[in-house]
Every structure is written in C-alpha cells, then in structure tokens.
CSV table of C-alpha atoms in Angstrom, one decimal:
chain,number,residue,atom,x,y,z
X,145,MET,CA,57.3,69.8,200.6
X,146,ASN,CA,55.9,71.4,197.5
X,147,TYR,CA,52.5,72.4,198.8
X,148,SER,CA,51.3,73.5,195.4
X,149,GLU,CA,51.5,69.9,194.1
X,150,LEU,CA,49.4,68.4,196.8
X,151,TYR,CA,45.9,67.3,195.6
X,152,ILE,CA,44.0,69.2,198.3
X,153,VAL,CA,45.9,72.4,197.6
X,154,LYS,CA,45.7,72.1,193.8
X,155,GLU,CA,41.9,71.5,194.0
X,156,LEU,CA,41.5,74.5,196.3
X,157,VAL,CA,43.3,76.8,193.9
X,158,ASP,CA,41.3,75.4,191.0
X,159,LEU,CA,38.0,75.9,192.9
X,160,VAL,CA,38.7,79.5,194.0
X,161,ASN,CA,39.4,80.4,190.4
X,162,ILE,CA,36.0,79.3,189.2
X,163,PRO,CA,33.6,82.2,189.6
X,164,SER,CA,30.6,81.2,191.8
X,165,PRO,CA,28.7,83.9,193.6
X,166,SER,CA,25.4,82.6,195.1
X,167,GLY,CA,23.0,82.0,192.2
X,168,PHE,CA,25.8,81.6,189.7
X,169,THR,CA,27.2,78.2,190.5
X,170,ASP,CA,26.5,76.0,187.5
X,171,SER,CA,30.2,76.0,186.4
X,172,ILE,CA,31.6,75.0,189.8
X,173,ILE,CA,28.9,72.3,190.3
X,174,GLY,CA,29.8,70.9,186.9
X,175,TYR,CA,33.5,70.9,187.8
X,176,LEU,CA,32.7,68.9,191.0
X,177,ASP,CA,30.4,66.5,189.2
X,178,SER,CA,33.2,65.8,186.7
X,179,GLU,CA,35.9,65.3,189.4
X,180,LEU,CA,33.6,63.0,191.5
X,181,LYS,CA,32.9,60.9,188.3
X,182,ARG,CA,36.6,60.7,187.7
X,183,LEU,CA,37.0,59.4,191.2
X,184,GLY,CA,34.4,56.7,190.5
X,185,PHE,CA,31.3,58.2,192.2
X,186,SER,CA,27.9,59.0,190.7
X,187,SER,CA,26.4,62.3,191.9
X,188,ARG,CA,23.1,63.9,191.3
X,189,ARG,CA,22.0,67.5,191.1
X,190,THR,CA,19.1,68.8,193.1
X,191,ARG,CA,16.3,70.9,191.6
X,192,LYS,CA,17.9,73.9,193.3
X,193,GLY,CA,21.3,73.1,191.7
X,194,ALA,CA,23.2,71.6,194.6
X,195,LEU,CA,25.2,68.4,194.3
X,196,VAL,CA,24.7,65.2,196.3
X,197,VAL,CA,26.9,62.1,196.2
X,198,GLU,CA,27.0,58.9,198.3
X,199,ILE,CA,30.6,57.7,198.7
X,200,GLY,CA,30.2,54.5,200.8
X,201,GLY,CA,29.4,52.9,204.1
X,202,ARG,CA,26.3,51.4,205.6
X,203,GLY,CA,24.0,52.4,208.4
X,204,ASN,CA,23.6,55.6,210.6
X,205,PRO,CA,23.7,57.9,207.5
X,206,ILE,CA,25.7,61.1,207.8
X,207,VAL,CA,25.9,64.1,205.5
X,208,LEU,CA,29.0,66.3,205.2
X,209,ALA,CA,27.8,69.6,203.8
X,210,ALA,CA,30.1,72.3,202.3
X,211,HIS,CA,29.1,75.2,200.1
X,212,VAL,CA,30.5,76.2,196.7
X,213,ASP,CA,28.8,79.6,196.5
X,214,THR,CA,30.8,82.7,197.4
X,215,LEU,CA,30.3,86.4,198.0
X,216,GLY,CA,29.8,88.5,194.9
X,217,ALA,CA,27.6,91.2,193.4
X,218,MET,CA,25.1,91.9,190.7
X,219,VAL,CA,24.6,94.9,188.4
X,220,LYS,CA,21.9,97.0,189.9
X,221,SER,CA,21.8,99.7,187.2
X,222,LEU,CA,23.7,101.4,184.4
X,223,LYS,CA,24.9,104.8,185.5
X,224,PRO,CA,24.8,107.9,183.2
X,225,ASN,CA,28.7,108.1,183.5
X,226,GLY,CA,29.2,104.7,182.0
X,227,ARG,CA,29.9,103.0,185.3
X,228,LEU,CA,27.9,100.2,187.0
X,229,GLU,CA,25.9,100.5,190.2
X,230,ILE,CA,26.0,97.3,192.1
X,231,THR,CA,24.1,95.4,194.8
X,232,ASN,CA,25.8,92.9,197.1
X,233,VAL,CA,25.4,89.1,197.0
X,234,GLY,CA,26.2,87.9,200.5
X,235,GLY,CA,27.6,89.9,203.4
X,236,PHE,CA,30.9,91.7,203.1
X,237,THR,CA,32.3,95.1,204.0
X,238,MET,CA,32.7,97.7,201.2
X,239,ASN,CA,36.3,98.4,202.1
X,240,SER,CA,37.1,94.7,201.5
X,241,ILE,CA,36.2,94.9,197.8
X,242,GLU,CA,37.4,98.5,197.1
X,243,ASN,CA,40.0,98.5,194.3
X,244,GLU,CA,39.3,94.8,193.6
X,245,ASN,CA,39.4,93.5,190.0
X,246,CYS,CA,36.2,91.8,189.0
X,247,ILE,CA,34.4,90.1,186.1
X,248,ILE,CA,30.9,91.1,184.9
X,249,HIS,CA,29.1,88.0,183.6
X,250,SER,CA,26.4,89.1,181.1
X,251,LYS,CA,23.4,87.0,180.4
X,252,THR,CA,24.5,86.5,176.8
X,253,GLY,CA,27.6,84.6,178.1
X,254,LYS,CA,30.0,87.4,177.4
X,255,THR,CA,32.3,88.5,180.2
X,256,PHE,CA,33.9,91.9,180.9
X,257,SER,CA,36.7,92.8,183.2
X,258,GLY,CA,36.4,95.8,185.6
X,259,THR,CA,37.4,97.3,188.9
X,260,ILE,CA,35.3,98.1,191.9
X,261,GLN,CA,36.0,101.6,193.2
X,262,SER,CA,34.4,104.3,195.4
X,263,ILE,CA,32.8,107.1,193.5
X,264,SER,CA,35.6,109.4,194.9
X,265,PRO,CA,38.6,107.2,194.0
X,266,SER,CA,41.4,109.8,193.6
X,267,VAL,CA,43.0,111.9,196.4
X,268,HIS,CA,44.2,114.3,193.7
X,269,VAL,CA,40.6,115.1,192.6
X,270,PHE,CA,38.1,114.4,195.4
X,271,GLU,CA,38.3,116.2,198.7
X,272,ASN,CA,36.3,113.4,200.3
X,273,ALA,CA,38.4,110.5,198.8
X,274,ARG,CA,39.6,109.4,202.3
X,275,SER,CA,36.5,110.3,204.3
X,276,LEU,CA,33.7,109.1,202.0
X,277,GLU,CA,31.7,106.4,203.8
X,278,ARG,CA,32.3,103.0,202.1
X,279,LYS,CA,28.8,101.9,201.6
X,280,ILE,CA,27.1,100.2,198.6
X,281,ALA,CA,25.6,103.5,197.3
X,282,ASN,CA,29.2,105.0,197.1
X,283,MET,CA,30.7,102.1,195.1
X,284,GLU,CA,30.7,101.5,191.4
X,285,ILE,CA,32.4,99.4,188.8
X,286,ARG,CA,34.7,100.9,186.2
X,287,VAL,CA,34.4,98.5,183.2
X,288,ASP,CA,37.5,98.0,181.0
X,289,GLU,CA,35.9,99.3,177.8
X,290,GLU,CA,35.7,102.6,176.1
X,291,LEU,CA,32.5,103.9,177.7
X,292,LYS,CA,30.9,107.4,178.1
X,293,ASN,CA,27.4,106.7,179.2
X,294,ALA,CA,24.7,104.1,179.9
X,295,GLU,CA,23.9,103.6,176.2
X,296,ASP,CA,27.5,102.4,175.6
X,297,LEU,CA,27.0,99.8,178.4
X,298,GLN,CA,23.7,98.7,176.8
X,299,LYS,CA,25.5,98.2,173.4
X,300,LEU,CA,27.8,95.7,175.2
X,301,GLY,CA,24.9,93.8,176.4
X,302,ILE,CA,25.4,94.6,180.1
X,303,GLU,CA,22.2,95.0,182.1
X,304,ALA,CA,20.7,94.8,185.5
X,305,GLY,CA,20.9,91.3,187.1
X,306,ASP,CA,24.2,90.4,185.5
X,307,PHE,CA,26.5,88.7,188.1
X,308,VAL,CA,29.8,90.1,189.2
X,309,SER,CA,32.6,87.9,190.6
X,310,PHE,CA,35.6,89.1,192.5
X,311,ASP,CA,39.2,88.3,191.5
X,312,PRO,CA,40.3,85.7,194.1
X,313,ARG,CA,44.0,86.5,193.8
X,314,ALA,CA,44.9,83.0,194.9
X,315,THR,CA,48.5,82.2,195.8
X,316,VAL,CA,50.3,79.4,197.7
X,317,THR,CA,53.5,80.3,199.6
X,318,LYS,CA,56.5,78.0,199.9
X,319,ASN,CA,55.8,77.5,203.6
X,320,GLY,CA,52.2,76.3,203.1
X,321,PHE,CA,50.0,79.3,203.4
X,322,VAL,CA,47.1,79.7,201.0
X,323,LYS,CA,45.9,83.3,200.4
X,324,SER,CA,42.8,83.9,198.4
X,325,ARG,CA,39.3,85.2,198.4
X,326,HIS,CA,36.6,82.5,198.8
X,327,LEU,CA,38.4,80.1,201.1
X,328,ASP,CA,35.0,80.3,202.7
X,329,ASP,CA,34.0,77.7,201.8
X,330,LYS,CA,36.1,76.3,199.0
X,331,ALA,CA,38.8,75.3,201.5
X,332,SER,CA,36.3,72.8,203.0
X,333,VAL,CA,35.1,71.8,199.5
X,334,ALA,CA,38.7,70.8,198.7
X,335,VAL,CA,38.9,68.9,202.0
X,336,LEU,CA,35.8,66.9,201.1
X,337,LEU,CA,37.1,66.2,197.6
X,338,ASP,CA,40.3,64.8,199.1
X,339,PHE,CA,38.3,62.7,201.5
X,340,ALA,CA,36.4,61.3,198.5
X,341,ARG,CA,39.6,60.7,196.7
X,342,ARG,CA,41.1,58.7,199.6
X,343,VAL,CA,37.9,56.7,199.9
X,344,SER,CA,38.0,55.9,196.1
X,345,GLU,CA,41.6,54.8,196.4
X,346,GLY,CA,40.8,52.5,199.3
X,347,LYS,CA,42.9,54.5,201.8
X,348,VAL,CA,39.8,55.1,203.9
X,349,THR,CA,36.7,53.0,204.4
X,350,CYS,CA,33.5,54.7,205.6
X,351,SER,CA,32.2,53.1,208.8
X,352,ARG,CA,28.7,54.5,208.1
X,353,LYS,CA,26.7,55.5,205.1
X,354,THR,CA,28.2,58.8,204.0
X,355,TYR,CA,26.9,61.5,201.7
X,356,LEU,CA,28.7,64.7,200.5
X,357,PHE,CA,26.3,67.6,199.9
X,358,PHE,CA,27.7,70.6,198.0
X,359,SER,CA,25.2,73.5,198.5
X,360,ASN,CA,25.0,76.6,196.4
X,361,TYR,CA,23.1,79.2,198.4
X,362,GLU,CA,24.7,79.2,201.8
X,363,GLU,CA,25.9,82.8,201.6
X,364,VAL,CA,22.3,84.0,201.3
X,365,GLY,CA,20.9,81.7,204.0
X,366,HIS,CA,19.1,78.8,202.4
X,367,GLY,CA,21.9,76.5,201.0
X,368,ALA,CA,21.0,73.2,202.7
X,369,SER,CA,17.4,74.0,203.4
X,370,ALA,CA,16.2,71.3,201.0
X,371,ALA,CA,17.1,68.0,199.2
X,372,MET,CA,19.0,66.5,202.1
X,373,PRO,CA,19.0,62.7,201.7
X,374,ASP,CA,15.8,61.3,203.2
X,375,ASP,CA,17.6,58.9,205.5
X,376,SER,CA,20.0,61.5,207.0
X,377,GLU,CA,20.5,61.1,210.7
X,378,GLU,CA,23.3,63.5,211.2
X,379,ILE,CA,24.6,66.6,209.3
X,380,ILE,CA,28.0,68.1,209.8
X,381,SER,CA,28.5,71.4,208.2
X,382,VAL,CA,32.1,71.6,207.0
X,383,ASP,CA,32.7,75.3,206.6
X,384,MET,CA,35.4,77.4,208.2
X,385,GLY,CA,36.8,78.4,211.6
X,386,ALA,CA,36.9,82.1,212.1
X,387,VAL,CA,40.1,83.7,213.5
X,388,GLY,CA,40.4,86.7,215.7
X,389,ASP,CA,39.4,88.5,218.9
X,390,THR,CA,39.4,86.1,221.9
X,391,LEU,CA,38.9,83.0,219.8
X,392,ARG,CA,41.3,80.1,220.0
X,393,THR,CA,41.1,79.1,216.4
X,394,ASP,CA,44.1,79.9,214.2
X,395,GLU,CA,45.1,79.1,210.6
X,396,TYR,CA,46.6,75.7,211.5
X,397,VAL,CA,43.8,73.9,213.3
X,398,VAL,CA,40.4,72.4,212.6
X,399,SER,CA,37.8,74.4,214.5
X,400,ILE,CA,34.9,72.6,216.3
X,401,CYS,CA,32.1,75.1,216.8
X,402,ALA,CA,30.1,74.8,220.0
X,403,LYS,CA,27.7,77.7,219.3
X,404,ASP,CA,27.1,80.4,216.7
X,405,SER,CA,24.3,82.9,216.0
X,406,GLY,CA,21.8,80.1,215.6
X,407,GLY,CA,22.4,78.7,219.0
X,408,PRO,CA,24.4,75.7,220.4
X,409,TYR,CA,25.3,72.7,218.3
X,410,ASP,CA,24.4,69.2,219.4
X,411,SER,CA,26.4,68.6,222.5
X,412,THR,CA,26.8,64.9,221.9
X,413,VAL,CA,28.2,65.6,218.4
X,414,VAL,CA,30.5,68.3,219.7
X,415,ARG,CA,31.9,66.0,222.4
X,416,SER,CA,32.3,63.2,219.9
X,417,LEU,CA,34.2,65.4,217.5
X,418,ILE,CA,36.5,66.6,220.3
X,419,GLU,CA,37.1,63.0,221.4
X,420,THR,CA,37.8,62.0,217.8
X,421,ALA,CA,40.3,64.9,217.3
X,422,LYS,CA,42.2,63.8,220.5
X,423,ARG,CA,42.2,60.2,219.4
X,424,VAL,CA,43.5,60.8,215.9
X,425,GLY,CA,45.9,63.6,216.9
X,426,ALA,CA,44.2,66.4,214.9
X,427,ASP,CA,45.1,69.8,216.2
X,428,TYR,CA,41.8,71.5,217.0
X,429,SER,CA,40.1,74.3,218.9
X,430,VAL,CA,36.6,74.7,220.3
X,431,ASP,CA,35.1,78.1,219.8
X,432,ILE,CA,31.9,80.1,219.7
X,433,TYR,CA,31.1,82.4,216.8
X,434,PRO,CA,28.4,85.0,217.6
X,435,PHE,CA,28.2,86.5,214.0
X,436,TYR,CA,28.2,83.2,212.1
X,437,GLY,CA,25.6,80.9,210.6
X,438,SER,CA,26.0,77.6,208.7
X,439,ASP,CA,24.3,75.3,206.2
X,440,VAL,CA,23.1,72.8,208.9
X,441,GLU,CA,21.1,75.6,210.5
X,442,ALA,CA,19.2,76.1,207.3
X,443,SER,CA,18.5,72.3,207.4
X,444,LEU,CA,17.2,72.6,211.0
X,445,ARG,CA,15.0,75.5,210.2
X,446,ALA,CA,13.6,73.6,207.3
X,447,GLY,CA,12.5,70.9,209.7
X,448,TYR,CA,15.1,68.2,209.3
X,449,ASP,CA,15.3,66.0,212.4
X,450,VAL,CA,19.0,65.3,212.6
X,451,ARG,CA,22.0,65.5,214.9
X,452,PHE,CA,24.2,68.4,213.8
X,453,GLY,CA,27.6,69.9,214.1
X,454,LEU,CA,30.0,72.4,212.5
X,455,ILE,CA,33.8,72.0,211.8
X,456,GLY,CA,36.2,73.6,209.4
X,457,PRO,CA,39.8,74.8,208.8
X,458,GLY,CA,40.8,78.0,210.5
X,459,VAL,CA,40.5,80.9,208.1
X,460,GLU,CA,41.8,84.4,208.9
X,461,ALA,CA,40.1,87.6,207.6
X,462,SER,CA,36.9,85.9,206.6
X,463,HIS,CA,34.8,87.6,203.9
X,464,GLY,CA,37.9,89.6,203.0
X,465,TYR,CA,41.3,88.5,201.5
X,466,GLU,CA,41.5,85.3,203.5
X,467,ARG,CA,44.4,83.1,204.5
X,468,THR,CA,44.7,79.6,205.8
X,469,HIS,CA,47.5,77.0,206.0
X,470,TYR,CA,47.9,73.5,204.7
X,471,LYS,CA,48.0,72.3,208.3
X,472,ALA,CA,44.4,73.5,208.8
X,473,LEU,CA,43.2,71.5,205.7
X,474,GLU,CA,45.2,68.5,206.9
X,475,ASN,CA,43.7,68.6,210.4
X,476,THR,CA,40.2,69.0,209.1
X,477,LEU,CA,40.7,66.0,206.8
X,478,LYS,CA,42.2,64.0,209.7
X,479,LEU,CA,39.2,64.7,211.9
X,480,ILE,CA,36.7,63.7,209.2
X,481,GLU,CA,38.5,60.5,208.5
X,482,GLY,CA,38.6,59.7,212.2
X,483,TYR,CA,35.0,60.5,212.7
X,484,ILE,CA,33.7,58.5,209.7
X,485,GLY,CA,36.4,56.2,208.5
X,486,ASN,CA,37.7,52.9,209.7
C-alpha cells in the first residue's frame, strides 16, 4: 500500500504544512472551507474564526470538534544583537523547539525564515552551552538575513506581535508512519475530512444530525467555548490519544478518554464509544490523561448542556516531533463511522 496516496494521509500532510499557530489560522480555515465546498458542503465561519459545517442526518444532533490551531510563538521584542526574543503560543518545552527552523510572519504579509536557538548555541564558544537552562528567556530566533542590530530588523518590517510558525518536517514512511509536528490536532482534522468525503460519496449515511466544528484557539484554552450549534445535544472532541508511561494507547489505536485534567467524561458516552469500537472492530484503548484538556471542556465551562466525550488517534511525543500510524487514523475513522453512520 502506498500510504502517501491515501486521501486521509495526503490531507494530513497538506494540513501540517499550512502554518496555523493559535490566532493565525485564517489560511487553514480557508483551506478547509474550500475542501468542504469541493465535497459539496456549505460551511460557515464563526465570529471568532472557527468553521462549522452540517454534513447530514436528522435528530439527536452531535458535534465532532477538532482544532486546527497549533503550537507556535510570537515575536516579543527585537534584540540589540539582531536576534528575536520570543513568547510562546501554547504549551511546549523549550528543548522541543531548540534548533528548529521557523517562519516569521510579519504583519505586512512578508515572511522570513529563521532558526530557534539557545543564547549559548555553540559548545566551542560558550562554557554553559550544555548546562544552560532551556527556558523562554534563554531562547532566541536567528533570522536568515544580514542583520547586526534591532534597527536592521525594523527595516525588514519585523516587530513585536508577529507570529512564528515551526517547520513541521512532515514525512510519511513506506510502512505507514506519519512523523511531523502538529499531528495534534491535524491528524484528527484529516480524519474528519475523510469522514465528510465518505458521507459526500454516499459510502456513509449519518444516522443523526451531524456537525463538524473546526476550532482555532484550542491550544490556548478557549477553542470551542462559543458558537456551538444551538441544537447540539452531544459534543465529541476528536483530538489525540497520548502515548507513554503506564498508558495503554499506542500509535495504532483510537484512544477513548475516560478522564483528563478537567475530570471524567460522560460515562454513558464512554461506554457507548467502547461498545461501538467492539462492534465495528476498531482497535482501541481506554486511558486517563492527567495533563490534558480538550475543546469539549471549553464548551462545558462556557455553559453548554451537552453529553460529551473525547477520542483520537494515538500520537507519540505530543507537543514535540510527533508520530502516529495510518492504523490509528483508520481506527479513529472506523469508530466515528460506527458511532454516527448507518
């Protein structure tokens, strides 16, 4: 099987290559809008910039919510040495972005390439190159331009508040692994696109009224806090399953979350998801994620009176250079189709 040619994988690679840190998501929302229109659906943008689309079915409305925003950074200040001080967008460890290539997106529309480094990047020069604490104050961006000082940066039009996106370094292996930044949550966005495609082609019929909601501020905590369809009765956050420690989730299954940092998920929904996975033969795991939050929790805190759950493909090294496998995407899609489709 040529995994790179599969719709779900091709879409995933396209998605991770569109820069979309939280707050900088117009391009990827536009991409999704165009693809959904090509599939025959009419979507709408919310005031906050998210995308909502109804794809079929009647009664007992359900929302499948995935987020398009990713981790990233912003320019905090222009440094006297011609480098950029940064502030983080979303939660990541500094060592996970050290030596990563990046793009600075100026407010004029121009882009500049650069590299994120510590302020002591060379072992041949700095005694503390190995021991320096990797924290935001000790990181900077080296811009790929001839620069000597902050004035040179100003001449380029770079200023505080410009967004910084990280190079995803997406690759698909011959045996079905997808390695990239931002699989959280673009892997699940690709799953929902494939689900929409299969509905549009008549391969799946929605047994209940089904909305897809693509949020754009999940990584900063308020993605799905507003603009959920008024008749929503259930929201399933389609995000990712974390891999590691004593968890059972791996890169080949769909994860069903029973509890995370926000508390337990609806027990009836969790049981129903498990029963569906068994019925349709989707390889799954059930896990608890103590350092994890989801879009549906933002909806609950905003006051939505809905049933709620969380599922997603297993993703290893979350918020770093992540990896999943085609099987995890396939099992997530299989569970969604079994849960909603006829």
